[in-house]
Amino acid sequence: HSVGEYGDSPNVDAPPLRYALANHGETVLAEELINGIQVTHQMPGFQFNPQGVDALIVYLQSIQQPPPN
């Protein structure tokens, strides 16, 4: 994923995180991260605790942009 306010993702199948909340919504994304998100592209194994998810959501809020049309 592209993790900042601009730039392409290193993996073309991984969407930039600056659109994540528009695509999922904060509550849905938080639940998916805690429970194990299922996506169409390959992702490394990871596990978040509620505090980690809260911190990630705050970061994502700071970089959000509307998805391109």
PDB file of N, CA and C in Angstrom:
ATOM      1  N   HIS A   1       0.830  -1.190   0.000  1.00  0.00           N
ATOM      2  CA  HIS A   1       0.000   0.000   0.000  1.00  0.00           C
ATOM      3  C   HIS A   1       0.872   1.251   0.000  1.00  0.00           C
ATOM      4  N   SER A   2       0.382   2.253  -0.696  1.00  0.00           N
ATOM      5  CA  SER A   2       0.949   3.580  -0.511  1.00  0.00           C
ATOM      6  C   SER A   2       0.427   4.060   0.836  1.00  0.00           C
ATOM      7  N   VAL A   3       1.318   4.483   1.711  1.00  0.00           N
ATOM      8  CA  VAL A   3       0.900   4.785   3.075  1.00  0.00           C
ATOM      9  C   VAL A   3       0.835   6.273   3.386  1.00  0.00           C
ATOM     10  N   GLY A   4       1.098   7.117   2.398  1.00  0.00           N
ATOM     11  CA  GLY A   4       1.084   8.553   2.632  1.00  0.00           C
ATOM     12  C   GLY A   4      -0.020   9.257   1.858  1.00  0.00           C
ATOM     13  N   GLU A   5       0.098  10.575   1.797  1.00  0.00           N
ATOM     14  CA  GLU A   5      -0.914  11.397   1.136  1.00  0.00           C
ATOM     15  C   GLU A   5      -0.793  11.373  -0.380  1.00  0.00           C
ATOM     16  N   TYR A   6       0.280  10.823  -0.906  1.00  0.00           N
ATOM     17  CA  TYR A   6       0.464  10.765  -2.356  1.00  0.00           C
ATOM     18  C   TYR A   6       1.341   9.563  -2.694  1.00  0.00           C
ATOM     19  N   GLY A   7       1.431   9.263  -3.962  1.00  0.00           N
ATOM     20  CA  GLY A   7       2.276   8.174  -4.430  1.00  0.00           C
ATOM     21  C   GLY A   7       1.494   6.909  -4.708  1.00  0.00           C
ATOM     22  N   ASP A   8       2.103   6.080  -5.548  1.00  0.00           N
ATOM     23  CA  ASP A   8       1.500   4.801  -5.925  1.00  0.00           C
ATOM     24  C   ASP A   8       1.899   3.712  -4.942  1.00  0.00           C
ATOM     25  N   SER A   9       1.064   2.700  -4.846  1.00  0.00           N
ATOM     26  CA  SER A   9       1.382   1.540  -4.026  1.00  0.00           C
ATOM     27  C   SER A   9       2.459   0.720  -4.720  1.00  0.00           C
ATOM     28  N   PRO A  10       3.403   0.154  -3.979  1.00  0.00           N
ATOM     29  CA  PRO A  10       4.406  -0.717  -4.593  1.00  0.00           C
ATOM     30  C   PRO A  10       3.764  -1.921  -5.277  1.00  0.00           C
ATOM     31  N   ASN A  11       2.662  -2.408  -4.749  1.00  0.00           N
ATOM     32  CA  ASN A  11       1.911  -3.516  -5.330  1.00  0.00           C
ATOM     33  C   ASN A  11       0.676  -2.921  -5.999  1.00  0.00           C
ATOM     34  N   VAL A  12       0.558  -3.070  -7.304  1.00  0.00           N
ATOM     35  CA  VAL A  12      -0.567  -2.454  -8.032  1.00  0.00           C
ATOM     36  C   VAL A  12      -1.920  -2.976  -7.559  1.00  0.00           C
ATOM     37  N   ASP A  13      -1.954  -4.136  -6.932  1.00  0.00           N
ATOM     38  CA  ASP A  13      -3.210  -4.697  -6.432  1.00  0.00           C
ATOM     39  C   ASP A  13      -3.577  -4.168  -5.043  1.00  0.00           C
ATOM     40  N   ALA A  14      -2.671  -3.446  -4.399  1.00  0.00           N
ATOM     41  CA  ALA A  14      -2.909  -2.925  -3.050  1.00  0.00           C
ATOM     42  C   ALA A  14      -3.276  -1.445  -3.153  1.00  0.00           C
ATOM     43  N   PRO A  15      -4.516  -1.097  -2.865  1.00  0.00           N
ATOM     44  CA  PRO A  15      -4.930   0.302  -3.017  1.00  0.00           C
ATOM     45  C   PRO A  15      -4.230   1.212  -2.009  1.00  0.00           C
ATOM     46  N   PRO A  16      -4.032   2.479  -2.381  1.00  0.00           N
ATOM     47  CA  PRO A  16      -3.442   3.430  -1.440  1.00  0.00           C
ATOM     48  C   PRO A  16      -4.298   3.546  -0.178  1.00  0.00           C
ATOM     49  N   LEU A  17      -3.649   3.625   0.964  1.00  0.00           N
ATOM     50  CA  LEU A  17      -4.384   3.706   2.226  1.00  0.00           C
ATOM     51  C   LEU A  17      -5.099   5.042   2.405  1.00  0.00           C
ATOM     52  N   ARG A  18      -4.753   6.050   1.594  1.00  0.00           N
ATOM     53  CA  ARG A  18      -5.434   7.341   1.714  1.00  0.00           C
ATOM     54  C   ARG A  18      -6.889   7.275   1.268  1.00  0.00           C
ATOM     55  N   TYR A  19      -7.305   6.134   0.698  1.00  0.00           N
ATOM     56  CA  TYR A  19      -8.710   5.934   0.311  1.00  0.00           C
ATOM     57  C   TYR A  19      -9.405   4.890   1.192  1.00  0.00           C
ATOM     58  N   ALA A  20      -8.703   4.344   2.163  1.00  0.00           N
ATOM     59  CA  ALA A  20      -9.214   3.210   2.936  1.00  0.00           C
ATOM     60  C   ALA A  20     -10.519   3.509   3.666  1.00  0.00           C
ATOM     61  N   LEU A  21     -10.632   4.663   4.285  1.00  0.00           N
ATOM     62  CA  LEU A  21     -11.845   4.955   5.058  1.00  0.00           C
ATOM     63  C   LEU A  21     -13.030   5.246   4.151  1.00  0.00           C
ATOM     64  N   ALA A  22     -12.771   5.805   2.978  1.00  0.00           N
ATOM     65  CA  ALA A  22     -13.861   6.034   2.027  1.00  0.00           C
ATOM     66  C   ALA A  22     -14.387   4.705   1.499  1.00  0.00           C
ATOM     67  N   ASN A  23     -13.495   3.737   1.366  1.00  0.00           N
ATOM     68  CA  ASN A  23     -13.888   2.435   0.820  1.00  0.00           C
ATOM     69  C   ASN A  23     -14.499   1.513   1.872  1.00  0.00           C
ATOM     70  N   HIS A  24     -14.130   1.675   3.134  1.00  0.00           N
ATOM     71  CA  HIS A  24     -14.560   0.741   4.173  1.00  0.00           C
ATOM     72  C   HIS A  24     -15.339   1.382   5.309  1.00  0.00           C
ATOM     73  N   GLY A  25     -15.045   2.606   5.656  1.00  0.00           N
ATOM     74  CA  GLY A  25     -15.622   3.223   6.850  1.00  0.00           C
ATOM     75  C   GLY A  25     -14.801   2.848   8.065  1.00  0.00           C
ATOM     76  N   GLU A  26     -14.730   3.754   9.018  1.00  0.00           N
ATOM     77  CA  GLU A  26     -13.869   3.552  10.191  1.00  0.00           C
ATOM     78  C   GLU A  26     -14.263   2.331  11.010  1.00  0.00           C
ATOM     79  N   THR A  27     -15.537   2.189  11.306  1.00  0.00           N
ATOM     80  CA  THR A  27     -15.983   1.089  12.163  1.00  0.00           C
ATOM     81  C   THR A  27     -15.759  -0.253  11.489  1.00  0.00           C
ATOM     82  N   VAL A  28     -16.118  -0.353  10.227  1.00  0.00           N
ATOM     83  CA  VAL A  28     -15.955  -1.615   9.496  1.00  0.00           C
ATOM     84  C   VAL A  28     -14.481  -1.981   9.394  1.00  0.00           C
ATOM     85  N   LEU A  29     -13.650  -1.009   9.021  1.00  0.00           N
ATOM     86  CA  LEU A  29     -12.225  -1.294   8.894  1.00  0.00           C
ATOM     87  C   LEU A  29     -11.620  -1.702  10.230  1.00  0.00           C
ATOM     88  N   ALA A  30     -11.987  -1.033  11.306  1.00  0.00           N
ATOM     89  CA  ALA A  30     -11.470  -1.392  12.631  1.00  0.00           C
ATOM     90  C   ALA A  30     -11.840  -2.829  12.988  1.00  0.00           C
ATOM     91  N   GLU A  31     -13.081  -3.212  12.754  1.00  0.00           N
ATOM     92  CA  GLU A  31     -13.514  -4.584  13.045  1.00  0.00           C
ATOM     93  C   GLU A  31     -12.767  -5.590  12.183  1.00  0.00           C
ATOM     94  N   GLU A  32     -12.591  -5.267  10.897  1.00  0.00           N
ATOM     95  CA  GLU A  32     -11.884  -6.187  10.006  1.00  0.00           C
ATOM     96  C   GLU A  32     -10.423  -6.356  10.410  1.00  0.00           C
ATOM     97  N   LEU A  33      -9.779  -5.281  10.829  1.00  0.00           N
ATOM     98  CA  LEU A  33      -8.380  -5.379  11.246  1.00  0.00           C
ATOM     99  C   LEU A  33      -8.227  -6.229  12.499  1.00  0.00           C
ATOM    100  N   ILE A  34      -9.152  -6.102  13.422  1.00  0.00           N
ATOM    101  CA  ILE A  34      -9.088  -6.905  14.646  1.00  0.00           C
ATOM    102  C   ILE A  34      -9.422  -8.371  14.358  1.00  0.00           C
ATOM    103  N   ASN A  35     -10.407  -8.600  13.495  1.00  0.00           N
ATOM    104  CA  ASN A  35     -10.876  -9.958  13.231  1.00  0.00           C
ATOM    105  C   ASN A  35     -10.152 -10.671  12.103  1.00  0.00           C
ATOM    106  N   GLY A  36      -9.332  -9.959  11.346  1.00  0.00           N
ATOM    107  CA  GLY A  36      -8.627 -10.557  10.214  1.00  0.00           C
ATOM    108  C   GLY A  36      -9.290 -10.164   8.905  1.00  0.00           C
ATOM    109  N   ILE A  37      -8.777  -9.160   8.277  1.00  0.00           N
ATOM    110  CA  ILE A  37      -9.364  -8.625   7.057  1.00  0.00           C
ATOM    111  C   ILE A  37      -9.194  -9.611   5.907  1.00  0.00           C
ATOM    112  N   GLN A  38     -10.205  -9.721   5.078  1.00  0.00           N
ATOM    113  CA  GLN A  38     -10.173 -10.572   3.896  1.00  0.00           C
ATOM    114  C   GLN A  38     -10.191  -9.671   2.667  1.00  0.00           C
ATOM    115  N   VAL A  39      -9.142  -9.736   1.870  1.00  0.00           N
ATOM    116  CA  VAL A  39      -9.037  -8.898   0.686  1.00  0.00           C
ATOM    117  C   VAL A  39      -8.683  -9.750  -0.523  1.00  0.00           C
ATOM    118  N   THR A  40      -8.757  -9.143  -1.691  1.00  0.00           N
ATOM    119  CA  THR A  40      -8.501  -9.887  -2.921  1.00  0.00           C
ATOM    120  C   THR A  40      -7.023  -9.972  -3.275  1.00  0.00           C
ATOM    121  N   HIS A  41      -6.185  -9.124  -2.669  1.00  0.00           N
ATOM    122  CA  HIS A  41      -4.754  -9.188  -2.952  1.00  0.00           C
ATOM    123  C   HIS A  41      -4.025  -9.827  -1.763  1.00  0.00           C
ATOM    124  N   GLN A  42      -2.860 -10.377  -2.045  1.00  0.00           N
ATOM    125  CA  GLN A  42      -2.095 -11.052  -0.990  1.00  0.00           C
ATOM    126  C   GLN A  42      -1.563 -10.037   0.011  1.00  0.00           C
ATOM    127  N   MET A  43      -1.751 -10.362   1.273  1.00  0.00           N
ATOM    128  CA  MET A  43      -1.236  -9.517   2.340  1.00  0.00           C
ATOM    129  C   MET A  43      -0.431 -10.366   3.304  1.00  0.00           C
ATOM    130  N   PRO A  44       0.574  -9.760   3.944  1.00  0.00           N
ATOM    131  CA  PRO A  44       1.314 -10.509   4.961  1.00  0.00           C
ATOM    132  C   PRO A  44       0.426 -10.757   6.175  1.00  0.00           C
ATOM    133  N   GLY A  45       0.762 -11.767   6.937  1.00  0.00           N
ATOM    134  CA  GLY A  45       0.017 -12.036   8.162  1.00  0.00           C
ATOM    135  C   GLY A  45       0.245 -10.938   9.183  1.00  0.00           C
ATOM    136  N   PHE A  46      -0.782 -10.519   9.840  1.00  0.00           N
ATOM    137  CA  PHE A  46      -0.663  -9.512  10.887  1.00  0.00           C
ATOM    138  C   PHE A  46      -1.819  -9.668  11.844  1.00  0.00           C
ATOM    139  N   GLN A  47      -1.641  -9.134  13.024  1.00  0.00           N
ATOM    140  CA  GLN A  47      -2.708  -9.131  14.012  1.00  0.00           C
ATOM    141  C   GLN A  47      -2.631  -7.824  14.782  1.00  0.00           C
ATOM    142  N   PHE A  48      -3.750  -7.138  14.885  1.00  0.00           N
ATOM    143  CA  PHE A  48      -3.830  -5.870  15.601  1.00  0.00           C
ATOM    144  C   PHE A  48      -4.584  -6.058  16.904  1.00  0.00           C
ATOM    145  N   ASN A  49      -4.163  -5.336  17.918  1.00  0.00           N
ATOM    146  CA  ASN A  49      -4.955  -5.255  19.136  1.00  0.00           C
ATOM    147  C   ASN A  49      -5.794  -3.976  19.038  1.00  0.00           C
ATOM    148  N   PRO A  50      -6.787  -3.800  19.873  1.00  0.00           N
ATOM    149  CA  PRO A  50      -7.645  -2.604  19.766  1.00  0.00           C
ATOM    150  C   PRO A  50      -6.879  -1.286  19.825  1.00  0.00           C
ATOM    151  N   GLN A  51      -5.834  -1.197  20.634  1.00  0.00           N
ATOM    152  CA  GLN A  51      -5.058   0.043  20.710  1.00  0.00           C
ATOM    153  C   GLN A  51      -4.320   0.310  19.401  1.00  0.00           C
ATOM    154  N   GLY A  52      -3.791  -0.730  18.792  1.00  0.00           N
ATOM    155  CA  GLY A  52      -3.107  -0.584  17.504  1.00  0.00           C
ATOM    156  C   GLY A  52      -4.065  -0.154  16.411  1.00  0.00           C
ATOM    157  N   VAL A  53      -5.259  -0.719  16.420  1.00  0.00           N
ATOM    158  CA  VAL A  53      -6.273  -0.335  15.441  1.00  0.00           C
ATOM    159  C   VAL A  53      -6.669   1.123  15.637  1.00  0.00           C
ATOM    160  N   ASP A  54      -6.861   1.533  16.878  1.00  0.00           N
ATOM    161  CA  ASP A  54      -7.209   2.937  17.145  1.00  0.00           C
ATOM    162  C   ASP A  54      -6.135   3.872  16.599  1.00  0.00           C
ATOM    163  N   ALA A  55      -4.875   3.541  16.822  1.00  0.00           N
ATOM    164  CA  ALA A  55      -3.774   4.375  16.337  1.00  0.00           C
ATOM    165  C   ALA A  55      -3.738   4.403  14.810  1.00  0.00           C
ATOM    166  N   LEU A  56      -3.975   3.259  14.179  1.00  0.00           N
ATOM    167  CA  LEU A  56      -3.987   3.209  12.717  1.00  0.00           C
ATOM    168  C   LEU A  56      -5.139   4.032  12.148  1.00  0.00           C
ATOM    169  N   ILE A  57      -6.313   3.954  12.743  1.00  0.00           N
ATOM    170  CA  ILE A  57      -7.466   4.729  12.272  1.00  0.00           C
ATOM    171  C   ILE A  57      -7.172   6.224  12.389  1.00  0.00           C
ATOM    172  N   VAL A  58      -6.561   6.658  13.477  1.00  0.00           N
ATOM    173  CA  VAL A  58      -6.202   8.081  13.626  1.00  0.00           C
ATOM    174  C   VAL A  58      -5.239   8.491  12.516  1.00  0.00           C
ATOM    175  N   TYR A  59      -4.249   7.647  12.225  1.00  0.00           N
ATOM    176  CA  TYR A  59      -3.322   7.956  11.133  1.00  0.00           C
ATOM    177  C   TYR A  59      -4.063   8.017   9.801  1.00  0.00           C
ATOM    178  N   LEU A  60      -4.904   7.040   9.534  1.00  0.00           N
ATOM    179  CA  LEU A  60      -5.635   7.028   8.265  1.00  0.00           C
ATOM    180  C   LEU A  60      -6.504   8.269   8.120  1.00  0.00           C
ATOM    181  N   GLN A  61      -7.114   8.712   9.211  1.00  0.00           N
ATOM    182  CA  GLN A  61      -7.918   9.936   9.166  1.00  0.00           C
ATOM    183  C   GLN A  61      -7.072  11.121   8.718  1.00  0.00           C
ATOM    184  N   SER A  62      -5.802  11.135   9.111  1.00  0.00           N
ATOM    185  CA  SER A  62      -4.934  12.271   8.801  1.00  0.00           C
ATOM    186  C   SER A  62      -4.504  12.310   7.334  1.00  0.00           C
ATOM    187  N   ILE A  63      -4.597  11.192   6.602  1.00  0.00           N
ATOM    188  CA  ILE A  63      -4.145  11.162   5.206  1.00  0.00           C
ATOM    189  C   ILE A  63      -5.277  10.960   4.204  1.00  0.00           C
ATOM    190  N   GLN A  64      -6.518  10.878   4.663  1.00  0.00           N
ATOM    191  CA  GLN A  64      -7.629  10.549   3.769  1.00  0.00           C
ATOM    192  C   GLN A  64      -7.844  11.583   2.678  1.00  0.00           C
ATOM    193  N   GLN A  65      -8.203  11.063   1.510  1.00  0.00           N
ATOM    194  CA  GLN A  65      -8.573  11.853   0.347  1.00  0.00           C
ATOM    195  C   GLN A  65      -9.733  11.144  -0.338  1.00  0.00           C
ATOM    196  N   PRO A  66     -10.532  11.874  -1.092  1.00  0.00           N
ATOM    197  CA  PRO A  66     -11.591  11.192  -1.845  1.00  0.00           C
ATOM    198  C   PRO A  66     -10.962  10.305  -2.925  1.00  0.00           C
ATOM    199  N   PRO A  67     -11.501   9.117  -3.124  1.00  0.00           N
ATOM    200  CA  PRO A  67     -10.975   8.251  -4.180  1.00  0.00           C
ATOM    201  C   PRO A  67     -11.167   8.911  -5.546  1.00  0.00           C
ATOM    202  N   PRO A  68     -10.265   8.621  -6.489  1.00  0.00           N
ATOM    203  CA  PRO A  68     -10.442   9.163  -7.836  1.00  0.00           C
ATOM    204  C   PRO A  68     -11.697   8.574  -8.482  1.00  0.00           C
ATOM    205  N   ASN A  69     -12.250   9.303  -9.380  1.00  0.00           N
ATOM    206  CA  ASN A  69     -13.467   8.825 -10.076  1.00  0.00           C
ATOM    207  C   ASN A  69     -13.166   7.714 -11.019  1.00  0.00           C
TER     208      ASN A  69
END
